[in-house]
XYZ file of N, CA, C and O in Angstrom:
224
model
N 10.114 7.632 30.942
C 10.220 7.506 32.372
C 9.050 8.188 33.072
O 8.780 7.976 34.254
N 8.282 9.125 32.179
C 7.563 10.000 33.071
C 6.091 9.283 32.329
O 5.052 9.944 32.332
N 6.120 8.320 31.903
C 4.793 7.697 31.472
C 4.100 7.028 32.250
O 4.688 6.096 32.799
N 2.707 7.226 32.569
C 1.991 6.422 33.830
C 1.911 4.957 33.263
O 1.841 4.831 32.041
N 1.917 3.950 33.987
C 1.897 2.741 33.857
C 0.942 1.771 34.708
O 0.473 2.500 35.582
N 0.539 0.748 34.836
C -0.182 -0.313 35.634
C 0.770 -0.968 35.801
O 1.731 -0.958 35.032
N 0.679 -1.749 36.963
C 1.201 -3.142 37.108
C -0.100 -4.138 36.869
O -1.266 -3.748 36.803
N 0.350 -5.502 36.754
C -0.272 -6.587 36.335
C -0.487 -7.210 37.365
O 0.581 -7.317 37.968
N -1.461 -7.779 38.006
C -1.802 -8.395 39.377
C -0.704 -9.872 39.483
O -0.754 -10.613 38.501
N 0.251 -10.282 40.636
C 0.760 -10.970 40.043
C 0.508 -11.447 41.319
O -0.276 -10.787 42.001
N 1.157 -12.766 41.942
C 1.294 -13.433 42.928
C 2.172 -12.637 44.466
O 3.140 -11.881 44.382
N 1.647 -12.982 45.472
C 1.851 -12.313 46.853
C 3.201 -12.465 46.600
O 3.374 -11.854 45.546
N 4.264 -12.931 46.962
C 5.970 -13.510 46.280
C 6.441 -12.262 45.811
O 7.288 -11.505 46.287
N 5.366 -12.133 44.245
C 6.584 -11.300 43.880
C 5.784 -9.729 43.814
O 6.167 -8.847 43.046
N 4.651 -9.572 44.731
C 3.986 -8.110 44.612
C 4.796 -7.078 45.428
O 5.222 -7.232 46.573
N 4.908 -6.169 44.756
C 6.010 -4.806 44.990
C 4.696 -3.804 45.250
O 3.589 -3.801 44.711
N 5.360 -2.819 46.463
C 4.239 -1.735 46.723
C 4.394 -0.378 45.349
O 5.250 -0.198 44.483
N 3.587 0.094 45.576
C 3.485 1.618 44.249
C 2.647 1.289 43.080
O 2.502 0.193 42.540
N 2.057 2.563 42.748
C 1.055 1.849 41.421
C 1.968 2.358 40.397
O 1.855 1.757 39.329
N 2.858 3.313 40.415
C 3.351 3.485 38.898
C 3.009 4.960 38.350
O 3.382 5.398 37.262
N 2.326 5.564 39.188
C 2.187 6.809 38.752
C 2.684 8.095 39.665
O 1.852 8.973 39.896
N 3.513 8.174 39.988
C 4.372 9.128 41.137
C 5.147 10.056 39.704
O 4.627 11.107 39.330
N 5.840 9.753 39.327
C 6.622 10.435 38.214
C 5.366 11.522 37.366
O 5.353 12.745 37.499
N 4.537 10.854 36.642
C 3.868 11.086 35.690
C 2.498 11.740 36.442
O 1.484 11.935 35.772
N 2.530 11.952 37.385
C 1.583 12.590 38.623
C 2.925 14.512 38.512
O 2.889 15.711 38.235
N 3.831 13.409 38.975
C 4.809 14.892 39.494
C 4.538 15.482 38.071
O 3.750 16.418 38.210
N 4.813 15.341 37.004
C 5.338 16.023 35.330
C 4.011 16.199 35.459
O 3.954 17.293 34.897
N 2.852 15.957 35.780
C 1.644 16.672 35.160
C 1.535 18.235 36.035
O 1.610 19.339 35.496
N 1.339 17.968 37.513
C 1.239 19.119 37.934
C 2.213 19.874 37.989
O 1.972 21.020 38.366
N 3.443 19.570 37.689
C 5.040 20.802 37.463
C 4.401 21.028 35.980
O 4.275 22.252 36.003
N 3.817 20.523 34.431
C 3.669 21.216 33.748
C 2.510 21.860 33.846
O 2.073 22.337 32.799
N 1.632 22.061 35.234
C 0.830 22.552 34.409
C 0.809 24.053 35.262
O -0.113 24.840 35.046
N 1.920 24.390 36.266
C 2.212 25.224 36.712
C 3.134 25.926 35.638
O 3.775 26.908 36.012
N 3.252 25.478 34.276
C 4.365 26.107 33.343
C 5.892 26.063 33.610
O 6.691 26.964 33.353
N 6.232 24.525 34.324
C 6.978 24.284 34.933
C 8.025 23.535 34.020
O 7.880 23.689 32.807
N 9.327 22.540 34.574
C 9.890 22.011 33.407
C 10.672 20.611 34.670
O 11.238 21.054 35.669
N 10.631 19.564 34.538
C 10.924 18.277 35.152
C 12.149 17.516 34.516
O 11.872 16.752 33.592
N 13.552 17.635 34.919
C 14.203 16.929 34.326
C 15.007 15.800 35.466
O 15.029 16.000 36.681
N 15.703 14.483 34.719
C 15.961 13.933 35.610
C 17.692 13.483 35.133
O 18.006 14.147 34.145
N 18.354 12.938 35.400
C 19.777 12.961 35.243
C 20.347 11.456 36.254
O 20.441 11.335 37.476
N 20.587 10.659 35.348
C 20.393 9.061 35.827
C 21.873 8.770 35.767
O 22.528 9.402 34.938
N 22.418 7.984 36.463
C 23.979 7.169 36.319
C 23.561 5.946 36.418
O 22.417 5.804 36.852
N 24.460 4.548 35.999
C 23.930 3.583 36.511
C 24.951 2.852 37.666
O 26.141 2.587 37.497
N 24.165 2.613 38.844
C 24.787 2.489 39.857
C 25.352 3.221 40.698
O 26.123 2.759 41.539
N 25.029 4.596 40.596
C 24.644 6.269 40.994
C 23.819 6.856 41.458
O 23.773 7.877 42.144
N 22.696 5.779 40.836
C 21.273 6.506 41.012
C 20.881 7.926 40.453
O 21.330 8.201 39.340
N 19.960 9.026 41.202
C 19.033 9.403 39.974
C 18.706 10.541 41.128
O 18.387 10.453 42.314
N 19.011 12.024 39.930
C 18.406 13.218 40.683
C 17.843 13.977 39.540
O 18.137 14.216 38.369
N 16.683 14.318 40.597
C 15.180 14.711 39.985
C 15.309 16.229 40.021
O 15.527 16.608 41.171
N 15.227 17.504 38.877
C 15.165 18.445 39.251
C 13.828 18.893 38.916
O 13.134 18.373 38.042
N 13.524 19.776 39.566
C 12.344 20.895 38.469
C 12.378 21.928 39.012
O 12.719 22.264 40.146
N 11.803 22.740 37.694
C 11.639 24.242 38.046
C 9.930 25.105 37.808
O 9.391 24.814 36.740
N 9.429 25.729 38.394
C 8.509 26.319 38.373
C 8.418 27.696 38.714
O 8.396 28.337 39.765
N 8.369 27.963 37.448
C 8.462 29.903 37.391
C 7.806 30.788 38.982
O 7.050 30.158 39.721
N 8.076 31.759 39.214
C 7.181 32.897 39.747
C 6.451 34.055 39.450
O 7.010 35.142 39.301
N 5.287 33.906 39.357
C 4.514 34.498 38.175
C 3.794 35.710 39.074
O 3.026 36.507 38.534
């Protein structure tokens, strides 16, 4: 889930906004604060994002 991805150029119809890297943007800079990113999914619940980042 936290893997950066592309989209594929596709037709105006079916083009969706976002490139795909919001997640895997967030998990880089929460780890590199020595941080920890977890997420906790239901289906048809939807989806909460935690993280933690020490105080050093």
């Amino acid at each position: 889930m936290f893997t950066q991805f592309y989209r594929v150029p596709r037709s105006e119809e079916q083009q969706q906004k976002g490139y795909g890297i919001g997640l895997a943007q967030s998990q880089y800079i929460i780890n590199e604060h020595g941080g920890e990113i977890m997420v906790k999914s239901a289906e048809g619940e939807g989806s909460t994002f935690t993280f933690i980042i020490p105080c050093r």
